[in-house]
Amino acid sequence: YFPTYTLGNIYAGELVATLKHATPTLYAEVARGDTSSLTAFMAEHIHTQCRTKLPIPLMESAVGHTPTPKALLAYLNDKYRALYRV
């Protein structure tokens, strides 16, 4: 079902942006196989809260604002600019 994939991607973009802001070394940690920062964030903000909140309020409490596609678009823009050198 297409809308759920889109929402999942938007939410993932928001979560990654929030995690990168909180943990600037996130990508380096994950590259080393250390997912403790990622796991701790998800446990605190998503996994322990998901039974008591609907998706949008859950994301608002995790990232501090209403989810928008802005973070996902910034991630994709950075990724493909670097990949294709444009």
PDB file of C-alpha atoms in Angstrom:
ATOM      1  CA  TYR A   1       0.000   0.000   0.000  1.00  0.00           C
ATOM      2  CA  PHE A   2       1.844   3.041  -1.344  1.00  0.00           C
ATOM      3  CA  PRO A   3       0.874   5.671   1.281  1.00  0.00           C
ATOM      4  CA  THR A   4       2.324   3.562   4.114  1.00  0.00           C
ATOM      5  CA  TYR A   5       5.676   3.310   2.319  1.00  0.00           C
ATOM      6  CA  THR A   6       5.694   7.063   1.831  1.00  0.00           C
ATOM      7  CA  LEU A   7       4.856   7.771   5.463  1.00  0.00           C
ATOM      8  CA  GLY A   8       7.480   5.287   6.606  1.00  0.00           C
ATOM      9  CA  ASN A   9      10.120   7.030   4.503  1.00  0.00           C
ATOM     10  CA  ILE A  10       9.090  10.459   5.799  1.00  0.00           C
ATOM     11  CA  TYR A  11       9.202   9.207   9.389  1.00  0.00           C
ATOM     12  CA  ALA A  12      12.585   7.567   8.804  1.00  0.00           C
ATOM     13  CA  GLY A  13      13.947  10.821   7.383  1.00  0.00           C
ATOM     14  CA  GLU A  14      12.757  12.713  10.447  1.00  0.00           C
ATOM     15  CA  LEU A  15      14.202  10.134  12.841  1.00  0.00           C
ATOM     16  CA  VAL A  16      17.590  10.077  11.100  1.00  0.00           C
ATOM     17  CA  ALA A  17      17.775  13.889  11.082  1.00  0.00           C
ATOM     18  CA  THR A  18      16.945  14.007  14.788  1.00  0.00           C
ATOM     19  CA  LEU A  19      19.452  11.259  15.585  1.00  0.00           C
ATOM     20  CA  LYS A  20      22.189  12.961  13.543  1.00  0.00           C
ATOM     21  CA  HIS A  21      21.565  16.203  15.410  1.00  0.00           C
ATOM     22  CA  ALA A  22      21.711  14.429  18.788  1.00  0.00           C
ATOM     23  CA  THR A  23      24.657  12.196  17.804  1.00  0.00           C
ATOM     24  CA  PRO A  24      26.840  13.862  15.142  1.00  0.00           C
ATOM     25  CA  THR A  25      29.025  10.731  14.946  1.00  0.00           C
ATOM     26  CA  LEU A  26      26.046   8.463  14.226  1.00  0.00           C
ATOM     27  CA  TYR A  27      27.133   7.346  10.749  1.00  0.00           C
ATOM     28  CA  ALA A  28      30.686   6.608  11.921  1.00  0.00           C
ATOM     29  CA  GLU A  29      29.334   4.615  14.868  1.00  0.00           C
ATOM     30  CA  VAL A  30      27.048   2.544  12.649  1.00  0.00           C
ATOM     31  CA  ALA A  31      29.880   2.008  10.152  1.00  0.00           C
ATOM     32  CA  ARG A  32      31.913   0.505  13.015  1.00  0.00           C
ATOM     33  CA  GLY A  33      28.979  -1.744  13.879  1.00  0.00           C
ATOM     34  CA  ASP A  34      28.071   0.252  16.995  1.00  0.00           C
ATOM     35  CA  THR A  35      24.318   0.765  16.963  1.00  0.00           C
ATOM     36  CA  SER A  36      23.986   1.597  20.670  1.00  0.00           C
ATOM     37  CA  SER A  37      23.079   5.282  20.113  1.00  0.00           C
ATOM     38  CA  LEU A  38      20.507   4.330  17.506  1.00  0.00           C
ATOM     39  CA  THR A  39      19.062   1.533  19.630  1.00  0.00           C
ATOM     40  CA  ALA A  40      18.895   3.701  22.762  1.00  0.00           C
ATOM     41  CA  PHE A  41      17.115   6.514  20.918  1.00  0.00           C
ATOM     42  CA  MET A  42      14.593   4.171  19.330  1.00  0.00           C
ATOM     43  CA  ALA A  43      13.948   2.383  22.625  1.00  0.00           C
ATOM     44  CA  GLU A  44      13.368   5.645  24.506  1.00  0.00           C
ATOM     45  CA  HIS A  45      11.374   7.561  21.913  1.00  0.00           C
ATOM     46  CA  ILE A  46       9.620   4.920  19.811  1.00  0.00           C
ATOM     47  CA  HIS A  47       9.557   1.380  21.219  1.00  0.00           C
ATOM     48  CA  THR A  48       8.438   2.300  24.739  1.00  0.00           C
ATOM     49  CA  GLN A  49       5.879   4.824  23.505  1.00  0.00           C
ATOM     50  CA  CYS A  50       4.293   3.170  20.476  1.00  0.00           C
ATOM     51  CA  ARG A  51       1.524   1.374  22.373  1.00  0.00           C
ATOM     52  CA  THR A  52       0.239   4.569  23.954  1.00  0.00           C
ATOM     53  CA  LYS A  53       0.411   7.067  21.082  1.00  0.00           C
ATOM     54  CA  LEU A  54      -0.896   7.289  17.550  1.00  0.00           C
ATOM     55  CA  PRO A  55       1.734   7.673  14.791  1.00  0.00           C
ATOM     56  CA  ILE A  56       1.746  11.452  14.389  1.00  0.00           C
ATOM     57  CA  PRO A  57       1.803  12.266  18.133  1.00  0.00           C
ATOM     58  CA  LEU A  58       4.482   9.576  18.554  1.00  0.00           C
ATOM     59  CA  MET A  59       6.644  11.174  15.879  1.00  0.00           C
ATOM     60  CA  GLU A  60       5.993  14.665  17.245  1.00  0.00           C
ATOM     61  CA  SER A  61       7.252  13.597  20.660  1.00  0.00           C
ATOM     62  CA  ALA A  62      10.269  11.803  19.146  1.00  0.00           C
ATOM     63  CA  VAL A  63      11.435  14.538  16.777  1.00  0.00           C
ATOM     64  CA  GLY A  64       9.960  17.650  18.391  1.00  0.00           C
ATOM     65  CA  HIS A  65       7.649  18.744  15.577  1.00  0.00           C
ATOM     66  CA  THR A  66       5.004  17.511  13.161  1.00  0.00           C
ATOM     67  CA  PRO A  67       6.619  15.237  10.544  1.00  0.00           C
ATOM     68  CA  THR A  68       7.200  16.767   7.101  1.00  0.00           C
ATOM     69  CA  PRO A  69       9.022  15.455   4.012  1.00  0.00           C
ATOM     70  CA  LYS A  70      11.734  18.132   4.430  1.00  0.00           C
ATOM     71  CA  ALA A  71      14.286  15.882   6.218  1.00  0.00           C
ATOM     72  CA  LEU A  72      13.757  13.027   3.754  1.00  0.00           C
ATOM     73  CA  LEU A  73      14.180  15.333   0.770  1.00  0.00           C
ATOM     74  CA  ALA A  74      17.358  16.819   2.258  1.00  0.00           C
ATOM     75  CA  TYR A  75      18.769  13.326   2.819  1.00  0.00           C
ATOM     76  CA  LEU A  76      17.930  12.217  -0.727  1.00  0.00           C
ATOM     77  CA  ASN A  77      19.293  15.441  -2.198  1.00  0.00           C
ATOM     78  CA  ASP A  78      22.603  15.046  -0.328  1.00  0.00           C
ATOM     79  CA  LYS A  79      22.848  11.360  -1.197  1.00  0.00           C
ATOM     80  CA  TYR A  80      22.249  11.733  -4.926  1.00  0.00           C
ATOM     81  CA  ARG A  81      24.302  14.914  -5.297  1.00  0.00           C
ATOM     82  CA  ALA A  82      27.281  13.067  -3.837  1.00  0.00           C
ATOM     83  CA  LEU A  83      26.589   9.885  -5.761  1.00  0.00           C
ATOM     84  CA  TYR A  84      26.229  11.557  -9.160  1.00  0.00           C
ATOM     85  CA  ARG A  85      28.431  14.569  -8.407  1.00  0.00           C
ATOM     86  CA  VAL A  86      25.786  17.108  -9.393  1.00  0.00           C
TER      87      VAL A  86
END
